[in-house]
Amino acid sequence: MFKGFSLAHLSAGFVAVLVGYTSSAAIIFQATHTVGATEAQIASWMWALGIGMAVSSISLSLYYRIPLLTAWSTPGAALLVTSLAGVSLPEATAAFILCGILITVIGYAGWFERLMHWIPVPLASAMLAGVLLKFGLSAFVSLQQQPLLVGCMFVTFLLMKRLLPRYAIPLTLIVGMLVAWFSGLMDLGKLSLKWAQPVFVMPEIRLEALIGVGLPLFIVTMASQNIPGVAVLKANGYAAPLSKTIGFTGLTTMILAPFGGYAYNLAAITAAICMGEDVDKDKSKRYLASFSAGVFYLLAGLLGASITSLFLSFPPTLILAIAGFALISTIANSLQVALIDSSEREAALIVFLVTASGISLVGLGSAFWGLVLGLLARFWLVQKRAALIS
């Protein structure tokens, strides 16, 4: 099974996990603070996310002999930051479980492609862009608060985007940590080396949280994470059993949601790191890279408390800046997809504006209302117009 395992497989797996954590772990921490999680509960989230990604990546890669790498839902975490205000952790946990159930059913029932037909890609992309806009804005608002720290990070980000784009975010984070260290902004008293302990949260059902958090989380995860993940697999010539794979990520979510595993999905950018020719010229052996990533996920999950203490030692402006810079490309791509079709453009813009507004009506967040109003606008402006023409 492990014949031909090489340092290139190990290196690719490590880089994939490093990029994944440094580019979006800060967003996870913002989500946990929004829902009022304790330090022990935050560490449990990191434990659950690491263990869930490890189990799913290792199991799927070894079983199908394909580089099937999973990840936490980064857009989902961003959505949680904007939609969890006023939602308790038990209520959020119930919403996570609902998301897992929906992914499991959609996956194993083979309805993935059909579901995406009912939710147009431009509208889903507009909702994602609206959710992420806050993070992009916050990165530059933090420039006013800490000009030296954020300015150095921004310059590093631009330079590395040109010179070493794959490592732009990790290197920007390192520069930010160094500047914060020498500026006395790091709270070193919070640093510690210890194992994470899972903390179970009993779910509490509240309809508004299920609809306002669970459904948008499901839609964002499927449209903004699983679809790109499938595209990366196909682009690299891998015919993965999509229904069973996506169903497995949903099942993993259902099991680990009470511990903080809010949503798992197919990886896209980090998965591509494990699929290139530089990993192994024999594409049938590249699954060893995603297996290696799973092992590093496992270590990161077990050390979740240490990772938590590291991020808690960062100044808030550093977290805001790294999260915003990491999402710039995603925001740009989402807006491009949302607005590229002129017939869908107005409806997509409505989704974007409503979602970005942060409104909350009858206990339901802006992402839900953005999608609802956008679908209504699309029906009236696009489908009705087409019916009149015909």
Coordinates of C-alpha atoms in Angstrom, one line a residue:
M1 CA 0.0 0.0 0.0
F2 CA 2.8 2.4 0.9
K3 CA 5.3 1.2 -1.8
G4 CA 6.9 4.2 -3.4
F5 CA 6.3 6.5 -0.5
S6 CA 8.7 9.4 -0.8
L7 CA 9.8 12.7 0.8
A8 CA 7.9 14.5 -2.0
H9 CA 4.6 13.0 -0.8
L10 CA 5.4 14.0 2.8
S11 CA 6.4 17.5 1.8
A12 CA 3.3 18.1 -0.3
G13 CA 1.0 16.9 2.5
F14 CA 2.8 19.2 5.0
V15 CA 2.5 22.2 2.7
A16 CA -1.2 21.5 2.1
V17 CA -2.0 21.5 5.8
L18 CA 0.3 24.5 6.5
V19 CA -1.4 26.6 3.8
G20 CA -4.9 25.5 5.0
Y21 CA -4.3 26.4 8.6
T22 CA -2.4 29.6 8.1
S23 CA -4.9 30.9 5.5
S24 CA -8.1 30.3 7.4
A25 CA -7.6 29.3 11.0
A26 CA -7.9 32.9 12.0
I27 CA -11.5 32.9 10.6
I28 CA -12.3 29.9 12.8
F29 CA -11.3 31.8 15.9
Q30 CA -13.4 34.7 14.9
A31 CA -16.4 32.4 14.6
T32 CA -15.8 30.8 18.0
H33 CA -15.6 34.2 19.6
T34 CA -18.9 35.3 17.9
V35 CA -20.7 32.3 19.5
G36 CA -19.1 33.0 22.9
A37 CA -17.0 29.8 23.1
T38 CA -14.7 29.3 26.0
E39 CA -11.0 28.6 25.5
A40 CA -11.6 24.9 26.2
Q41 CA -14.4 24.9 23.6
I42 CA -12.2 26.7 21.1
A43 CA -9.5 24.0 21.6
S44 CA -12.2 21.4 21.1
W45 CA -13.2 23.0 17.8
M46 CA -9.6 22.7 16.6
W47 CA -9.4 19.1 17.9
A48 CA -12.6 18.1 16.1
L49 CA -11.7 19.9 12.8
G50 CA -8.2 18.4 12.8
I51 CA -9.5 14.8 13.6
G52 CA -12.4 15.0 11.2
M53 CA -10.1 16.1 8.3
A54 CA -7.6 13.5 9.2
V55 CA -10.0 10.6 9.4
S56 CA -11.8 11.6 6.2
S57 CA -8.6 12.4 4.2
I58 CA -6.8 9.2 5.3
S59 CA -9.8 6.9 4.9
L60 CA -10.9 8.2 1.5
S61 CA -7.4 8.4 0.1
L62 CA -6.4 4.9 1.1
Y63 CA -9.8 3.3 0.1
Y64 CA -10.0 4.8 -3.3
R65 CA -6.3 5.3 -4.0
I66 CA -7.0 8.9 -5.1
P67 CA -5.7 12.1 -3.6
L68 CA -8.9 12.9 -1.8
L69 CA -8.1 15.7 0.6
T70 CA -10.8 17.2 2.8
A71 CA -10.9 20.5 4.6
W72 CA -13.0 22.6 6.9
S73 CA -15.4 24.9 5.2
T74 CA -13.5 28.3 5.1
P75 CA -16.5 30.2 3.6
G76 CA -18.7 28.4 6.1
A77 CA -16.5 29.7 8.9
A78 CA -16.8 33.2 7.5
L79 CA -20.5 32.8 7.3
L80 CA -20.6 31.8 10.9
V81 CA -18.9 35.0 11.9
T82 CA -21.6 37.1 10.3
S83 CA -24.6 34.9 11.2
L84 CA -24.0 33.6 14.7
A85 CA -24.6 36.9 16.5
G86 CA -27.4 36.2 19.0
V87 CA -27.1 32.4 18.6
S88 CA -26.0 30.3 21.5
L89 CA -23.4 27.5 21.1
P90 CA -26.0 24.7 21.6
E91 CA -28.2 26.3 19.0
A92 CA -25.3 26.6 16.6
T93 CA -24.4 23.0 17.3
A94 CA -27.9 21.9 16.2
A95 CA -27.4 24.0 13.0
F96 CA -24.1 22.2 12.3
I97 CA -25.8 18.8 12.7
L98 CA -28.5 19.9 10.3
C99 CA -25.8 20.9 7.8
G100 CA -24.2 17.5 8.2
I101 CA -27.5 15.7 7.7
L102 CA -28.2 17.6 4.5
I103 CA -24.7 16.9 3.1
T104 CA -25.0 13.2 4.0
V105 CA -28.4 12.8 2.4
I106 CA -27.5 14.8 -0.7
G107 CA -24.3 12.9 -1.1
Y108 CA -25.4 9.3 -0.6
A109 CA -28.7 9.9 -2.5
G110 CA -26.8 11.2 -5.5
W111 CA -28.6 14.5 -5.6
F112 CA -25.5 16.7 -5.6
E113 CA -25.7 17.8 -9.3
R114 CA -29.5 18.2 -9.1
L115 CA -29.4 20.4 -6.0
M116 CA -26.8 22.8 -7.6
H117 CA -29.2 23.2 -10.6
W118 CA -31.8 24.7 -8.3
I119 CA -29.3 27.2 -6.8
P120 CA -27.7 29.1 -9.7
V121 CA -23.9 29.4 -9.3
P122 CA -24.0 33.2 -9.8
L123 CA -26.3 33.6 -6.9
A124 CA -24.4 31.2 -4.6
S125 CA -21.2 33.1 -5.5
A126 CA -22.8 36.4 -4.8
M127 CA -23.9 35.2 -1.4
L128 CA -20.3 34.1 -0.7
A129 CA -18.9 37.4 -1.8
G130 CA -21.3 39.2 0.5
V131 CA -20.4 37.1 3.4
L132 CA -16.6 37.6 2.8
L133 CA -16.8 41.3 2.1
K134 CA -16.7 42.1 5.9
F135 CA -13.3 40.3 6.2
G136 CA -11.8 42.2 3.3
L137 CA -12.9 45.5 4.7
S138 CA -11.8 44.7 8.2
A139 CA -8.3 44.0 7.0
F140 CA -7.9 47.6 5.8
V141 CA -9.8 49.1 8.8
S142 CA -7.2 47.4 11.0
L143 CA -4.5 49.3 8.9
Q144 CA -5.7 52.5 10.6
Q145 CA -5.4 50.9 14.1
Q146 CA -2.0 49.3 13.6
P147 CA -0.3 50.9 10.5
L148 CA 3.1 49.4 11.1
L149 CA 1.9 45.8 11.7
V150 CA -0.7 45.7 9.0
G151 CA 1.3 47.7 6.6
C152 CA 4.3 45.3 6.8
M153 CA 1.9 42.4 6.3
F154 CA 0.3 44.0 3.3
V155 CA 3.6 44.7 1.6
T156 CA 4.7 41.1 2.3
F157 CA 1.4 39.8 0.9
L158 CA 1.8 41.8 -2.4
L159 CA 5.5 40.8 -2.8
M160 CA 4.8 37.1 -2.2
K161 CA 1.7 37.1 -4.4
R162 CA 4.1 38.1 -7.2
L163 CA 7.1 35.9 -6.2
L164 CA 5.8 32.9 -4.3
P165 CA 2.0 32.9 -4.6
R166 CA 1.6 29.5 -3.0
Y167 CA 3.3 30.6 0.2
A168 CA 2.0 34.2 0.3
I169 CA -0.3 33.7 3.3
P170 CA 2.1 31.6 5.5
L171 CA 4.9 34.1 4.9
T172 CA 2.6 37.1 5.5
L173 CA 1.5 35.5 8.8
I174 CA 5.2 34.9 9.8
V175 CA 6.1 38.6 9.1
G176 CA 3.0 39.7 11.1
M177 CA 4.1 37.5 14.0
L178 CA 7.6 38.9 13.9
V179 CA 6.4 42.5 13.8
A180 CA 3.9 41.9 16.6
W181 CA 6.7 40.3 18.6
F182 CA 9.1 43.1 18.3
S183 CA 6.4 45.7 18.8
G184 CA 5.3 44.1 22.1
L185 CA 1.8 43.2 20.8
M186 CA 2.0 39.5 21.4
D187 CA 0.5 38.2 24.7
L188 CA 3.2 35.5 25.4
G189 CA 1.6 34.6 28.7
K190 CA -1.1 32.7 26.8
L191 CA 1.3 30.4 24.9
S192 CA 1.3 26.8 26.1
L193 CA 2.1 23.3 24.8
K194 CA -0.7 20.8 25.6
W195 CA -3.0 18.3 24.1
A196 CA -6.6 19.3 23.2
Q197 CA -9.5 17.7 24.9
P198 CA -12.9 17.3 23.2
V199 CA -15.8 19.2 24.8
F200 CA -19.3 17.9 24.0
V201 CA -22.0 20.5 23.5
M202 CA -25.6 19.3 23.7
P203 CA -27.5 20.6 20.7
E204 CA -30.5 22.8 21.3
I205 CA -33.0 23.2 18.5
R206 CA -34.3 26.6 17.6
L207 CA -36.0 27.0 14.2
E208 CA -34.5 30.4 13.4
A209 CA -30.9 29.1 14.0
L210 CA -31.5 26.0 11.9
I211 CA -32.9 28.1 9.0
G212 CA -30.6 31.1 9.4
V213 CA -27.4 29.3 10.1
G214 CA -27.7 25.6 9.1
L215 CA -29.2 26.1 5.6
P216 CA -26.8 28.9 4.5
L217 CA -23.9 26.9 5.9
F218 CA -25.0 23.9 3.8
I219 CA -25.4 25.9 0.6
V220 CA -22.1 27.7 1.0
T221 CA -20.2 24.5 1.7
M222 CA -21.7 22.7 -1.2
A223 CA -21.6 25.5 -3.8
S224 CA -18.3 27.2 -2.7
Q225 CA -16.3 24.3 -1.5
N226 CA -17.5 21.0 -2.9
I227 CA -18.0 22.2 -6.5
P228 CA -14.4 23.6 -6.7
G229 CA -13.2 20.5 -5.1
V230 CA -14.8 18.4 -7.8
A231 CA -13.4 20.7 -10.4
V232 CA -9.9 20.2 -9.1
L233 CA -10.3 16.4 -9.2
K234 CA -11.6 16.4 -12.8
A235 CA -8.9 18.9 -13.9
N236 CA -6.2 16.5 -12.7
G237 CA -7.8 13.4 -14.3
Y238 CA -9.3 11.7 -11.3
A239 CA -12.7 10.1 -11.5
A240 CA -13.7 10.0 -7.8
P241 CA -17.0 8.5 -6.6
L242 CA -18.5 11.9 -5.8
S243 CA -21.7 10.9 -4.1
K244 CA -20.1 8.6 -1.6
T245 CA -17.2 11.0 -1.0
I246 CA -19.4 14.0 -0.3
G247 CA -21.8 11.8 1.8
F248 CA -18.8 10.7 3.9
T249 CA -17.9 14.3 4.7
G250 CA -21.5 14.9 5.7
L251 CA -21.4 11.9 8.0
T252 CA -18.2 13.2 9.6
T253 CA -19.9 16.5 10.2
M254 CA -22.8 14.9 11.9
I255 CA -20.6 12.9 14.3
L256 CA -18.2 15.7 15.2
A257 CA -20.5 18.7 15.1
P258 CA -21.2 18.5 18.9
F259 CA -17.4 19.0 19.5
G260 CA -17.0 21.9 17.0
G261 CA -16.7 20.1 13.7
Y262 CA -19.1 22.5 12.0
A263 CA -18.6 21.4 8.3
Y264 CA -16.3 19.3 6.2
N265 CA -16.0 19.2 2.5
L266 CA -13.7 18.4 -0.5
A267 CA -10.6 20.6 -0.5
A268 CA -9.8 22.6 -3.6
I269 CA -6.6 24.8 -3.4
T270 CA -4.8 22.6 -0.9
A271 CA -5.9 19.4 -2.7
A272 CA -4.3 20.7 -5.9
I273 CA -1.0 20.8 -3.9
C274 CA -1.2 17.1 -3.6
M275 CA -2.1 16.4 -7.2
G276 CA 0.7 18.0 -9.3
E277 CA 3.4 16.2 -11.2
D278 CA 6.0 17.5 -8.8
V279 CA 4.5 15.3 -6.2
D280 CA 4.9 12.1 -8.2
K281 CA 5.0 11.5 -11.9
D282 CA 2.9 8.4 -11.4
K283 CA -0.5 9.9 -10.8
S284 CA -1.7 6.6 -9.2
K285 CA 0.6 7.2 -6.3
R286 CA -0.3 10.8 -5.5
Y287 CA -2.8 9.6 -3.0
L288 CA 0.2 9.2 -0.6
A289 CA 0.4 13.0 -0.5
S290 CA -3.2 13.4 0.7
F291 CA -2.6 10.5 3.1
S292 CA 0.4 12.4 4.5
A293 CA -1.7 15.5 4.8
G294 CA -4.2 13.5 6.8
V295 CA -1.4 12.5 9.2
F296 CA -0.4 16.2 9.7
Y297 CA -4.1 17.0 10.2
L298 CA -4.2 14.4 13.0
L299 CA -1.2 16.0 14.7
A300 CA -2.7 19.5 14.4
G301 CA -6.0 18.2 15.9
L302 CA -4.3 16.6 18.8
L303 CA -2.3 19.8 19.4
G304 CA -5.5 21.9 19.0
A305 CA -5.0 23.5 22.5
S306 CA -1.5 24.6 21.6
I307 CA -2.8 26.1 18.3
T308 CA -5.5 27.8 20.2
S309 CA -3.1 29.3 22.7
L310 CA -0.9 30.6 19.8
F311 CA -3.8 32.4 18.1
L312 CA -5.1 33.8 21.4
S313 CA -1.6 35.4 21.9
F314 CA -2.0 37.3 18.6
P315 CA -3.2 40.9 18.6
P316 CA -6.8 41.2 17.2
T317 CA -5.6 43.3 14.3
L318 CA -3.2 40.6 13.1
I319 CA -6.0 38.1 13.0
L320 CA -8.3 40.5 11.1
A321 CA -5.5 41.3 8.6
I322 CA -4.4 37.8 7.8
A323 CA -8.0 36.6 7.4
G324 CA -8.8 39.5 5.1
F325 CA -5.7 39.1 2.9
A326 CA -6.3 35.3 2.7
L327 CA -9.8 35.9 1.3
I328 CA -9.0 38.6 -1.3
S329 CA -8.7 36.1 -4.1
T330 CA -11.9 34.3 -3.1
I331 CA -13.8 37.5 -2.9
A332 CA -12.5 38.5 -6.4
N333 CA -13.4 35.1 -7.9
S334 CA -16.8 35.1 -6.3
L335 CA -17.7 38.5 -7.7
Q336 CA -16.4 37.6 -11.1
V337 CA -18.6 34.4 -11.2
A338 CA -21.5 36.3 -9.8
L339 CA -21.5 39.1 -12.3
I340 CA -20.2 37.5 -15.5
D341 CA -23.6 36.6 -16.8
S342 CA -25.5 39.8 -17.7
S343 CA -28.9 38.1 -17.5
E344 CA -28.2 37.1 -13.9
R345 CA -26.3 40.2 -12.9
E346 CA -29.0 42.2 -11.2
A347 CA -30.3 39.3 -9.1
A348 CA -26.8 38.4 -8.1
L349 CA -26.1 42.0 -7.1
I350 CA -29.2 41.9 -4.9
V351 CA -27.9 38.8 -3.2
F352 CA -24.5 40.4 -2.7
L353 CA -25.9 43.6 -1.2
V354 CA -28.4 42.0 1.1
T355 CA -25.9 39.5 2.4
A356 CA -23.2 42.2 2.9
S357 CA -25.7 44.5 4.7
G358 CA -25.8 42.2 7.7
I359 CA -29.5 42.6 8.3
S360 CA -31.5 40.2 10.5
L361 CA -35.2 39.8 10.1
V362 CA -37.4 37.5 12.3
G363 CA -34.2 35.9 13.7
L364 CA -32.8 35.0 10.3
G365 CA -29.5 36.3 9.1
S366 CA -28.5 38.3 6.0
A367 CA -27.2 35.3 4.0
F368 CA -30.5 33.6 4.1
W369 CA -32.4 36.7 3.1
G370 CA -29.9 37.5 0.4
L371 CA -30.5 34.2 -1.2
V372 CA -34.3 34.4 -0.9
L373 CA -34.6 37.9 -2.3
G374 CA -32.1 37.0 -5.0
L375 CA -34.0 34.0 -6.1
L376 CA -37.3 36.0 -6.2
A377 CA -35.6 38.7 -8.2
R378 CA -34.1 36.1 -10.6
F379 CA -37.5 34.5 -11.1
W380 CA -39.1 37.9 -11.9
L381 CA -36.3 39.4 -13.9
V382 CA -34.9 36.3 -15.7
Q383 CA -37.5 33.6 -16.0
K384 CA -40.5 35.8 -16.4
R385 CA -38.6 37.8 -19.0
A386 CA -37.7 34.6 -20.9
A387 CA -41.3 33.5 -20.7
L388 CA -42.6 36.8 -22.2
I389 CA -40.1 36.7 -25.0
S390 CA -41.0 33.1 -26.0

